[in-house]
Tab-separated table of C-alpha atoms and ligand atoms in Angstrom:
chain	number	residue	atom	x	y	z
A	260	UNK	CA	-0.261	0.425	0.185
A	261	UNK	CA	1.266	3.395	-1.020
A	262	UNK	CA	1.816	5.890	1.953
A	263	UNK	CA	2.448	8.867	1.281
A	264	UNK	CA	4.809	11.871	3.733
A	265	UNK	CA	5.672	16.125	2.969
A	266	UNK	CA	8.622	17.493	4.154
A	267	UNK	CA	9.792	20.736	4.025
A	268	UNK	CA	11.540	21.065	0.477
A	269	UNK	CA	14.147	23.741	2.202
A	270	UNK	CA	15.160	22.258	5.981
A	271	UNK	CA	14.165	18.083	5.686
A	272	UNK	CA	11.885	18.474	7.920
A	273	UNK	CA	8.571	16.261	8.179
A	274	UNK	CA	5.537	15.695	8.163
A	275	UNK	CA	2.435	13.584	8.883
A	276	UNK	CA	0.184	13.342	4.755
A	277	UNK	CA	-2.706	15.694	6.463
A	278	UNK	CA	-3.245	19.658	4.816
A	279	UNK	CA	-0.664	20.949	5.793
A	280	UNK	CA	1.586	23.620	3.110
A	281	UNK	CA	3.994	25.050	4.212
A	282	UNK	CA	6.878	24.006	6.903
A	283	UNK	CA	6.747	24.989	10.778
A	284	UNK	CA	10.215	25.897	11.298
A	285	UNK	CA	10.595	27.073	7.927
A	286	UNK	CA	7.583	28.418	6.227
A	287	UNK	CA	8.754	26.699	3.068
A	288	UNK	CA	7.148	25.174	0.932
A	289	UNK	CA	6.463	21.246	1.416
A	290	UNK	CA	6.216	18.237	-1.004
A	291	UNK	CA	5.453	15.377	-1.723
A	292	UNK	CA	7.629	11.912	-0.824
A	293	UNK	CA	6.354	9.154	-1.143
A	294	UNK	CA	7.558	5.614	0.646
A	295	UNK	CA	6.699	3.055	-1.834
A	296	UNK	CA	8.822	1.706	-4.607
A	297	UNK	CA	7.029	2.073	-7.568
A	298	UNK	CA	6.021	-0.258	-9.952
A	299	UNK	CA	6.182	1.481	-13.206
A	300	UNK	CA	8.618	0.120	-16.029
A	301	UNK	CA	8.796	0.904	-19.320
A	302	UNK	CA	6.739	-1.827	-19.864
A	303	UNK	CA	4.351	-2.031	-17.553
A	304	UNK	CA	3.364	1.037	-18.949
A	305	UNK	CA	2.263	-0.077	-21.825
A	306	UNK	CA	-1.027	-1.358	-21.034
A	307	UNK	CA	-2.499	0.802	-18.523
A	308	UNK	CA	-5.270	3.519	-18.948
A	309	UNK	CA	-5.204	6.677	-22.078
A	310	UNK	CA	-4.942	9.594	-19.075
A	311	UNK	CA	-2.546	11.418	-16.409
A	312	UNK	CA	-3.916	8.345	-13.706
A	313	UNK	CA	-1.234	5.432	-15.584
A	314	UNK	CA	1.608	6.679	-13.534
A	315	UNK	CA	-0.896	6.096	-10.352
A	316	UNK	CA	1.894	5.488	-8.020
A	317	UNK	CA	3.767	8.589	-8.821
A	318	UNK	CA	0.448	10.777	-7.793
A	319	UNK	CA	-0.267	11.758	-3.417
A	320	UNK	CA	-3.238	10.110	-3.932
A	321	UNK	CA	-4.262	6.602	-1.852
A	322	UNK	CA	-7.822	5.134	-2.364
A	323	UNK	CA	-8.085	4.373	-6.482
A	324	UNK	CA	-11.687	4.516	-6.335
A	325	UNK	CA	-11.766	7.624	-4.562
A	326	UNK	CA	-10.046	9.497	-8.311
A	327	UNK	CA	-12.583	12.763	-9.696
A	328	UNK	CA	-11.056	12.074	-13.278
A	329	UNK	CA	-13.046	13.946	-16.975
A	330	UNK	CA	-10.007	11.759	-18.544
A	331	UNK	CA	-7.050	14.402	-18.566
A	332	UNK	CA	-3.669	14.270	-19.424
A	333	UNK	CA	-1.220	11.804	-21.785
A	334	UNK	CA	-2.851	14.486	-24.760
A	335	UNK	CA	-0.787	14.028	-27.943
A	336	UNK	CA	2.796	15.231	-28.818
A	337	UNK	CA	3.328	15.637	-32.620
A	338	UNK	CA	6.126	16.332	-34.341
A	339	UNK	CA	5.762	20.265	-35.734
A	340	UNK	CA	6.477	19.789	-39.296
A	341	UNK	CA	6.257	22.734	-40.709
A	342	UNK	CA	7.368	24.942	-37.911
A	343	UNK	CA	10.578	22.582	-37.449
A	344	UNK	CA	11.412	23.151	-40.880
A	345	UNK	CA	10.348	27.340	-40.615
A	346	UNK	CA	13.027	27.682	-37.762
A	347	UNK	CA	15.357	25.390	-38.367
A	348	UNK	CA	14.702	23.739	-34.974
A	349	UNK	CA	13.351	19.265	-34.951
A	350	UNK	CA	10.151	20.686	-33.625
A	351	UNK	CA	7.097	19.133	-31.168
A	352	UNK	CA	3.960	20.372	-29.881
A	353	UNK	CA	2.768	18.577	-26.554
A	354	UNK	CA	-0.622	19.825	-27.242
A	355	UNK	CA	-2.239	19.728	-23.915
A	356	UNK	CA	-4.791	22.666	-25.402
A	357	UNK	CA	-7.107	19.295	-24.845
A	358	UNK	CA	-7.436	18.440	-21.866
A	359	UNK	CA	-11.197	17.875	-21.081
A	360	UNK	CA	-10.904	21.792	-19.701
A	361	UNK	CA	-9.028	22.730	-22.347
A	362	UNK	CA	-5.978	23.749	-20.664
A	363	UNK	CA	-3.387	21.745	-18.034
A	364	UNK	CA	-4.347	23.036	-15.752
A	365	UNK	CA	-6.701	19.728	-15.460
A	366	UNK	CA	-4.018	17.768	-14.139
A	367	UNK	CA	-3.555	19.243	-11.055
A	368	UNK	CA	-6.632	19.451	-10.085
A	369	UNK	CA	-7.903	16.560	-11.374
A	370	UNK	CA	-5.754	15.738	-7.794
A	371	UNK	CA	-7.021	17.845	-6.172
A	372	UNK	CA	-10.072	18.000	-6.252
A	373	UNK	CA	-9.348	13.414	-5.924
A	374	UNK	CA	-7.404	15.100	-2.275
A	375	UNK	CA	-10.673	17.092	-1.306
A	376	UNK	CA	-12.969	14.053	-1.578
A	377	UNK	CA	-10.038	11.574	0.204
A	378	UNK	CA	-10.366	14.025	2.933
A	379	UNK	CA	-14.412	14.118	3.114
A	380	UNK	CA	-15.030	17.774	2.709
A	381	UNK	CA	-18.134	19.370	1.105
A	382	UNK	CA	-16.837	21.871	-1.071
A	383	UNK	CA	-13.726	22.641	-2.868
A	384	UNK	CA	-12.251	26.761	-3.266
A	385	UNK	CA	-9.508	27.451	-5.542
A	386	UNK	CA	-7.952	31.346	-6.049
A	387	UNK	CA	-7.342	31.256	-9.778
A	388	UNK	CA	-6.436	33.433	-13.459
A	389	UNK	CA	-9.615	31.301	-15.207
A	390	UNK	CA	-7.838	28.100	-16.153
A	391	UNK	CA	-7.649	26.525	-13.022
A	392	UNK	CA	-10.741	28.220	-12.454
A	393	UNK	CA	-13.707	26.706	-14.922
A	394	UNK	CA	-10.816	23.500	-14.363
A	395	UNK	CA	-11.512	23.255	-11.034
A	396	UNK	CA	-15.119	23.899	-11.221
A	397	UNK	CA	-15.840	21.016	-13.988
A	398	UNK	CA	-14.356	18.525	-11.478
A	399	UNK	CA	-16.509	19.528	-8.381
A	400	UNK	CA	-18.922	19.424	-10.158
A	401	UNK	CA	-18.337	15.549	-11.567
A	402	UNK	CA	-17.757	14.577	-8.200
A	403	UNK	CA	-20.446	16.626	-6.405
A	404	UNK	CA	-18.441	19.353	-4.432
A	405	UNK	CA	-19.544	22.870	-4.346
A	406	UNK	CA	-17.318	24.993	-5.990
A	407	UNK	CA	-15.612	28.757	-5.260
A	408	UNK	CA	-14.013	30.759	-7.606
A	409	UNK	CA	-12.000	33.520	-6.764
A	410	UNK	CA	-10.896	35.549	-10.021
A	411	UNK	CA	-9.947	38.725	-10.814
A	412	UNK	CA	-12.122	40.490	-12.933
A	413	UNK	CA	-11.058	41.313	-16.171
A	414	UNK	CA	-10.461	37.884	-17.492
A	415	UNK	CA	-11.385	36.069	-20.453
A	416	UNK	CA	-14.840	36.384	-20.425
A	417	UNK	CA	-14.701	32.641	-22.562
A	418	UNK	CA	-13.559	31.881	-18.943
A	419	UNK	CA	-16.378	32.696	-17.452
A	420	UNK	CA	-18.599	31.404	-19.685
A	421	UNK	CA	-17.296	28.047	-18.324
A	422	UNK	CA	-16.382	28.783	-15.212
A	423	UNK	CA	-20.962	29.904	-15.241
A	424	UNK	CA	-21.912	26.278	-17.018
A	425	UNK	CA	-20.445	24.152	-14.868
A	426	UNK	CA	-22.218	25.381	-11.343
A	427	UNK	CA	-18.977	27.170	-9.852
A	428	UNK	CA	-19.260	30.774	-7.482
A	429	UNK	CA	-17.745	32.904	-8.362
A	430	UNK	CA	-16.022	36.263	-6.026
A	431	UNK	CA	-14.214	38.632	-8.881
A	432	UNK	CA	-11.823	40.275	-6.941
A	433	UNK	CA	-11.755	44.137	-8.079
A	434	UNK	CA	-7.225	43.817	-8.667
A	435	UNK	CA	-5.351	41.833	-10.167
A	436	UNK	CA	-4.261	38.328	-9.185
A	437	UNK	CA	-1.535	38.763	-6.604
A	438	UNK	CA	-4.686	40.730	-5.030
A	439	UNK	CA	-7.275	37.780	-4.741
A	440	UNK	CA	-3.965	35.658	-4.369
A	441	UNK	CA	-3.787	37.687	-0.835
A	442	UNK	CA	-7.153	37.600	-0.357
A	443	UNK	CA	-7.969	34.151	-1.019
A	444	UNK	CA	-4.168	33.595	1.681
A	445	UNK	CA	-6.458	35.503	4.670
A	446	UNK	CA	-10.337	33.821	4.016
A	447	UNK	CA	-7.897	30.016	4.364
A	448	UNK	CA	-7.198	31.304	7.671
A	449	UNK	CA	-10.082	32.885	9.092
A	450	UNK	CA	-12.651	31.153	7.574
A	451	UNK	CA	-11.221	27.839	6.820
A	452	UNK	CA	-11.295	27.907	2.972
A	453	UNK	CA	-9.662	24.196	1.775
A	454	UNK	CA	-7.399	26.405	-1.827
A	455	UNK	CA	-6.845	23.766	-3.894
A	456	UNK	CA	-3.245	26.423	-5.043
A	457	UNK	CA	-2.738	26.912	-1.514
A	458	UNK	CA	-4.653	24.970	1.164
A	459	UNK	CA	-3.749	21.462	-0.571
A	460	UNK	CA	-0.312	22.429	-2.986
A	461	UNK	CA	1.087	20.071	-2.363
A	462	UNK	CA	-0.433	17.297	-3.946
A	463	UNK	CA	-2.461	19.931	-5.941
A	464	UNK	CA	1.608	20.212	-7.939
A	465	UNK	CA	1.929	17.479	-7.818
A	466	UNK	CA	-0.678	16.673	-11.280
A	467	UNK	CA	2.093	18.234	-13.666
A	468	UNK	CA	4.727	16.391	-13.388
A	469	UNK	CA	3.347	13.620	-15.646
A	470	UNK	CA	3.528	16.140	-18.857
A	471	UNK	CA	6.795	15.158	-18.099
A	472	UNK	CA	7.030	11.355	-17.690
A	473	UNK	CA	3.610	11.419	-21.389
A	474	UNK	CA	6.997	12.895	-22.810
A	475	UNK	CA	9.257	10.696	-21.736
A	476	UNK	CA	6.886	7.979	-22.860
A	477	UNK	CA	6.289	9.275	-26.468
A	478	UNK	CA	9.525	10.385	-27.587
A	479	UNK	CA	10.549	6.457	-26.681
A	480	UNK	CA	12.656	7.781	-24.133
A	481	UNK	CA	14.813	9.471	-26.171
A	482	UNK	CA	14.948	13.264	-25.048
A	483	UNK	CA	14.561	16.616	-26.762
A	484	UNK	CA	17.290	18.913	-25.828
A	485	UNK	CA	14.927	21.406	-24.732
A	486	UNK	CA	11.991	21.564	-23.259
A	487	UNK	CA	9.691	25.206	-23.075
A	488	UNK	CA	7.525	25.484	-20.425
A	489	UNK	CA	4.808	29.155	-20.424
A	490	UNK	CA	5.716	30.706	-16.108
A	491	UNK	CA	3.173	32.200	-14.330
A	492	UNK	CA	3.809	31.597	-10.876
A	493	UNK	CA	6.347	28.772	-11.413
A	494	UNK	CA	5.818	25.738	-10.455
A	495	UNK	CA	4.350	23.890	-13.564
A	496	UNK	CA	8.506	24.267	-14.946
A	497	UNK	CA	8.973	23.392	-11.167
A	498	UNK	CA	7.151	20.061	-10.982
A	499	UNK	CA	7.744	19.003	-15.072
A	500	UNK	CA	11.398	18.933	-13.755
A	501	UNK	CA	10.110	17.048	-10.851
A	502	UNK	CA	9.276	14.745	-13.150
A	503	UNK	CA	12.233	14.137	-14.977
A	504	UNK	CA	14.378	13.550	-12.059
A	505	UNK	CA	11.659	11.435	-10.866
A	506	UNK	CA	12.289	9.053	-13.611
A	507	UNK	CA	15.464	9.685	-14.184
A	508	UNK	CA	16.808	9.091	-10.462
A	509	UNK	CA	13.861	4.770	-11.951
A	510	UNK	CA	16.634	4.774	-14.146
A	511	UNK	CA	13.561	5.547	-17.499
A	512	UNK	CA	15.574	7.926	-18.584
A	513	UNK	CA	20.071	9.058	-18.486
A	514	UNK	CA	19.180	12.593	-19.012
A	515	UNK	CA	17.681	15.917	-18.940
A	516	UNK	CA	16.580	18.272	-20.502
A	517	UNK	CA	17.476	21.472	-20.770
A	518	UNK	CA	14.220	23.004	-19.323
A	519	UNK	CA	12.815	27.521	-21.073
A	520	UNK	CA	11.194	29.566	-19.102
A	521	UNK	CA	8.763	31.281	-21.607
A	522	UNK	CA	6.856	34.458	-19.631
A	523	UNK	CA	5.196	37.599	-21.030
A	524	UNK	CA	7.382	41.252	-21.134
A	525	UNK	CA	4.429	42.655	-19.519
A	526	UNK	CA	4.264	39.983	-16.942
A	527	UNK	CA	8.298	39.187	-17.024
A	528	UNK	CA	9.680	38.521	-12.620
A	529	UNK	CA	10.833	35.482	-13.561
A	530	UNK	CA	12.709	36.452	-16.310
A	531	UNK	CA	14.393	39.777	-14.950
A	532	UNK	CA	16.121	37.543	-11.770
A	533	UNK	CA	17.399	34.790	-13.820
A	534	UNK	CA	19.127	37.740	-15.754
A	535	UNK	CA	20.441	38.685	-12.680
A	536	UNK	CA	20.277	34.875	-11.680
A	537	UNK	CA	19.390	36.160	-7.710
A	538	UNK	CA	16.333	34.683	-6.472
A	539	UNK	CA	15.432	37.312	-5.585
A	540	UNK	CA	11.827	37.977	-7.280
A	541	UNK	CA	10.678	41.995	-7.125
A	542	UNK	CA	7.256	41.062	-7.729
A	543	UNK	CA	5.224	43.168	-10.797
A	544	UNK	CA	2.493	45.031	-8.583
A	545	UNK	CA	0.528	46.088	-12.631
A	546	UNK	CA	0.949	43.057	-14.968
A	547	UNK	CA	-0.255	44.575	-18.747
A	548	UNK	CA	0.015	41.681	-21.634
A	549	UNK	CA	-2.715	40.076	-23.478
A	550	UNK	CA	-1.325	35.699	-21.940
A	551	UNK	CA	-3.473	36.953	-18.805
A	552	UNK	CA	-3.714	33.518	-17.543
A	553	UNK	CA	0.433	34.035	-16.926
A	554	UNK	CA	0.273	37.237	-15.566
A	555	UNK	CA	0.877	36.746	-11.852
A	556	UNK	CA	2.974	39.539	-10.511
A	557	UNK	CA	4.505	37.363	-7.778
A	558	UNK	CA	5.153	34.173	-8.616
A	559	UNK	CA	4.495	31.425	-5.209
A	560	UNK	CA	7.423	28.907	-6.495
A	561	UNK	CA	9.536	31.371	-8.596
A	562	UNK	CA	12.780	30.500	-6.190
A	563	UNK	CA	11.734	27.460	-7.472
A	564	UNK	CA	11.793	27.827	-11.215
A	565	UNK	CA	14.722	29.544	-11.413
A	566	UNK	CA	16.318	26.890	-9.625
A	567	UNK	CA	15.019	24.475	-11.999
A	568	UNK	CA	15.829	26.472	-15.171
A	569	UNK	CA	20.233	26.777	-12.781
A	570	UNK	CA	19.741	22.955	-12.832
A	571	UNK	CA	19.494	22.481	-16.613
A	572	UNK	CA	21.782	25.061	-18.011
A	573	UNK	CA	18.049	25.624	-19.338
A	574	UNK	CA	16.805	29.852	-19.469
A	575	UNK	CA	14.114	32.679	-19.093
A	576	UNK	CA	13.348	34.507	-21.330
A	577	UNK	CA	10.104	37.087	-22.432
A	578	UNK	CA	7.584	38.188	-25.601
A	579	UNK	CA	5.355	40.027	-26.154
A	580	UNK	CA	2.188	40.404	-26.562
A	581	UNK	CA	2.816	41.237	-30.562
A	582	UNK	CA	5.209	38.437	-31.081
A	583	UNK	CA	2.829	35.924	-28.686
A	584	UNK	CA	0.133	37.448	-31.372
A	585	UNK	CA	1.990	36.663	-34.471
A	586	UNK	CA	3.575	32.607	-32.911
A	587	UNK	CA	-0.402	31.882	-32.389
A	588	UNK	CA	-2.216	32.706	-35.407
A	589	UNK	CA	1.726	30.962	-36.163
A	590	UNK	CA	1.120	27.885	-34.550
A	591	UNK	CA	-2.587	27.713	-35.491
A	592	UNK	CA	-1.811	28.649	-39.609
A	593	UNK	CA	1.558	25.627	-40.043
A	594	UNK	CA	0.345	23.464	-37.784
A	595	UNK	CA	-3.531	23.251	-36.581
A	596	UNK	CA	-3.671	24.954	-33.147
A	597	UNK	CA	-4.946	26.956	-31.828
A	598	UNK	CA	-3.318	28.448	-28.732
A	599	UNK	CA	-4.471	30.956	-25.937
A	600	UNK	CA	-1.835	33.885	-25.327
A	601	UNK	CA	-0.117	31.369	-22.187
A	602	UNK	CA	0.314	29.032	-24.299
A	603	UNK	CA	2.170	29.991	-28.017
A	604	UNK	CA	4.281	32.240	-25.340
A	605	UNK	CA	6.378	29.158	-25.899
A	606	UNK	CA	6.540	29.868	-29.785
A	607	UNK	CA	7.866	32.769	-29.266
A	608	UNK	CA	8.977	32.108	-26.621
A	609	UNK	CA	11.066	29.294	-28.629
A	610	UNK	CA	11.285	31.863	-31.940
A	611	UNK	CA	13.375	34.371	-30.800
A	612	UNK	CA	16.017	32.109	-28.675
A	613	UNK	CA	16.379	30.324	-32.014
A	614	UNK	CA	17.953	33.878	-33.460
A	615	UNK	CA	19.542	34.993	-30.256
A	616	UNK	CA	21.742	31.895	-31.211
A	617	UNK	CA	20.662	30.297	-27.699
A	618	UNK	CA	18.647	27.058	-29.527
A	619	UNK	CA	21.264	25.545	-32.194
A	620	UNK	CA	19.217	25.037	-35.291
A	621	UNK	CA	19.164	21.369	-35.479
A	622	UNK	CA	18.140	21.251	-31.550
A	623	UNK	CA	14.984	19.171	-30.720
A	624	UNK	CA	12.863	20.954	-28.725
A	625	UNK	CA	9.420	20.571	-26.962
A	626	UNK	CA	6.819	22.926	-26.875
A	627	UNK	CA	4.281	23.019	-24.417
A	628	UNK	CA	1.147	24.810	-25.361
A	629	UNK	CA	-0.653	24.616	-21.805
A	630	UNK	CA	-3.734	26.545	-23.436
A	631	UNK	CA	-6.377	26.835	-25.935
A	632	UNK	CA	-7.687	29.395	-28.302
A	633	UNK	CA	-10.826	29.488	-28.176
A	634	UNK	CA	-10.420	30.247	-24.792
A	635	UNK	CA	-9.328	33.984	-25.497
A	636	UNK	CA	-10.709	34.069	-29.409
A	637	UNK	CA	-10.876	38.705	-28.651
A	638	UNK	CA	-7.242	38.128	-30.087
A	639	UNK	CA	-7.653	36.706	-32.856
A	640	UNK	CA	-12.241	38.449	-33.937
A	641	UNK	CA	-11.346	41.641	-33.529
A	642	UNK	CA	-10.673	42.420	-36.754
A	643	UNK	CA	-12.339	39.419	-37.990
A	644	UNK	CA	-13.267	40.380	-42.027
A	645	UNK	CA	-15.042	37.935	-44.513
A	646	UNK	CA	-16.041	38.161	-47.394
A	647	UNK	CA	-19.613	38.826	-47.748
A	648	UNK	CA	-21.840	37.356	-49.928
A	649	UNK	CA	-25.374	37.663	-50.913
A	650	UNK	CA	-27.887	33.867	-51.049
A	651	UNK	CA	-26.804	33.435	-54.446
A	652	UNK	CA	-23.920	32.878	-56.430
A	653	UNK	CA	-23.956	36.091	-59.383
A	654	UNK	CA	-22.992	38.133	-55.896
A	655	UNK	CA	-20.567	35.204	-55.088
A	656	UNK	CA	-19.018	34.504	-58.216
A	657	UNK	CA	-18.266	39.124	-58.177
A	658	UNK	CA	-16.823	39.044	-55.357
A	659	UNK	CA	-14.839	36.117	-55.069
A	660	UNK	CA	-13.442	38.190	-58.949
A	661	UNK	CA	-13.594	41.026	-56.885
A	662	UNK	CA	-11.674	39.432	-53.785
A	663	UNK	CA	-9.106	37.248	-56.405
A	664	UNK	CA	-7.988	40.093	-58.948
B	1113	PLP	C1	-2.522	27.695	-20.086
B	1113	PLP	C2	-1.257	28.235	-18.920
B	1113	PLP	N1	0.074	28.233	-19.433
B	1113	PLP	C3	0.716	28.394	-18.410
B	1113	PLP	C4	0.087	29.047	-16.858
B	1113	PLP	C5	0.943	28.428	-15.801
B	1113	PLP	O1	1.009	27.601	-14.896
B	1113	PLP	P1	1.889	28.104	-13.609
B	1113	PLP	O2	1.874	29.646	-12.596
B	1113	PLP	O3	2.262	26.975	-12.842
B	1113	PLP	O4	3.068	29.078	-13.507
B	1113	PLP	C6	-1.160	28.462	-16.541
B	1113	PLP	C7	-1.560	29.400	-14.816
B	1113	PLP	O5	-1.805	29.355	-15.352
B	1113	PLP	C8	-2.077	28.485	-17.656
B	1113	PLP	O6	-2.859	28.702	-17.862
B	1114	ZN	ZN1	10.908	23.683	6.881
């Protein structure tokens, strides 16, 4: 039987696997340790369910019957033929836009809502730039729990539509994500709310590392030179690193790809810190970018994301809104994958790092595309002008001819 414990990331103090998230001794974050040797091997994986739950032994859930799963994970890893040729690299796209609520957040929220069921909760809550909120709302609906989501008020209307449809109660905060996050942290202390990405964060973050496991399997255990990951709180990048490290410790892979963190120029506190090779992250008070999902000015896991990048000899880079829009269009028109800006920022940053000479021509690169363009439609709709015709062939021919000629 799997046994879980929590361990401090900084001072290595041990704790029972309860609803705690910071070390009493040094206030650093806690992380899950698995006592049982896992039975995951290349052979045992072959016959398993094609979802993130194929890695059950390495996920922080004890009772398989309690899993709340909408079919998340084992998303396609696609070779980008046209973009590879255009960019001069061997590019693969980890397409997490096709998860049940259209973003990678289904991975951590499937774990978090399962954990809420294990803890016997009736309610779940999260603080979110939109994607986590939609995902927690969907998983809570599936599990029969009440969901409360706290978001900044300026998130995309498509994300509100999802959350409303799943029946969650929405609390919007007049301020930034970081204002909402501070408020949520206080609510968790004063009102005892289970805010999954705060109070059960050690468990929640574990879901995201399944992206790394899947990349190992889907690349047939021959890992790419680089993996490019969008960064907001930094948790996703750190979790992906942890996933690769766990598979390396098990002897399943020999080395870990160099990790690249991608941010938007209007909110790039991690890029700024990394350029100074510093763990002192200066918060961005007022983020300003179209990549709203990654507009987090004060990243909770920032230090750990930078550490992961340094350990793998990677780097961090930013892209402007204009570069992100271009990358979104490029990805959609060349490869048929429509991403939201927080997803296509990895393409924009990859392009930039090739131009800067950091990514050498001929390298193999996996870009994580983490959110779907249907969640941020304004970006492509705002200057939409179709060829308008009357429902008659004469009008059709006239317009077509005038446009073509
Ligand atoms: C689509 C998308 N990609 C990437 C991220 C970054 O995740 P993290 O906060 O773990 O760095 C987010 C965060 O909300 C997101 O919504
Ligand atoms: Zn500690």
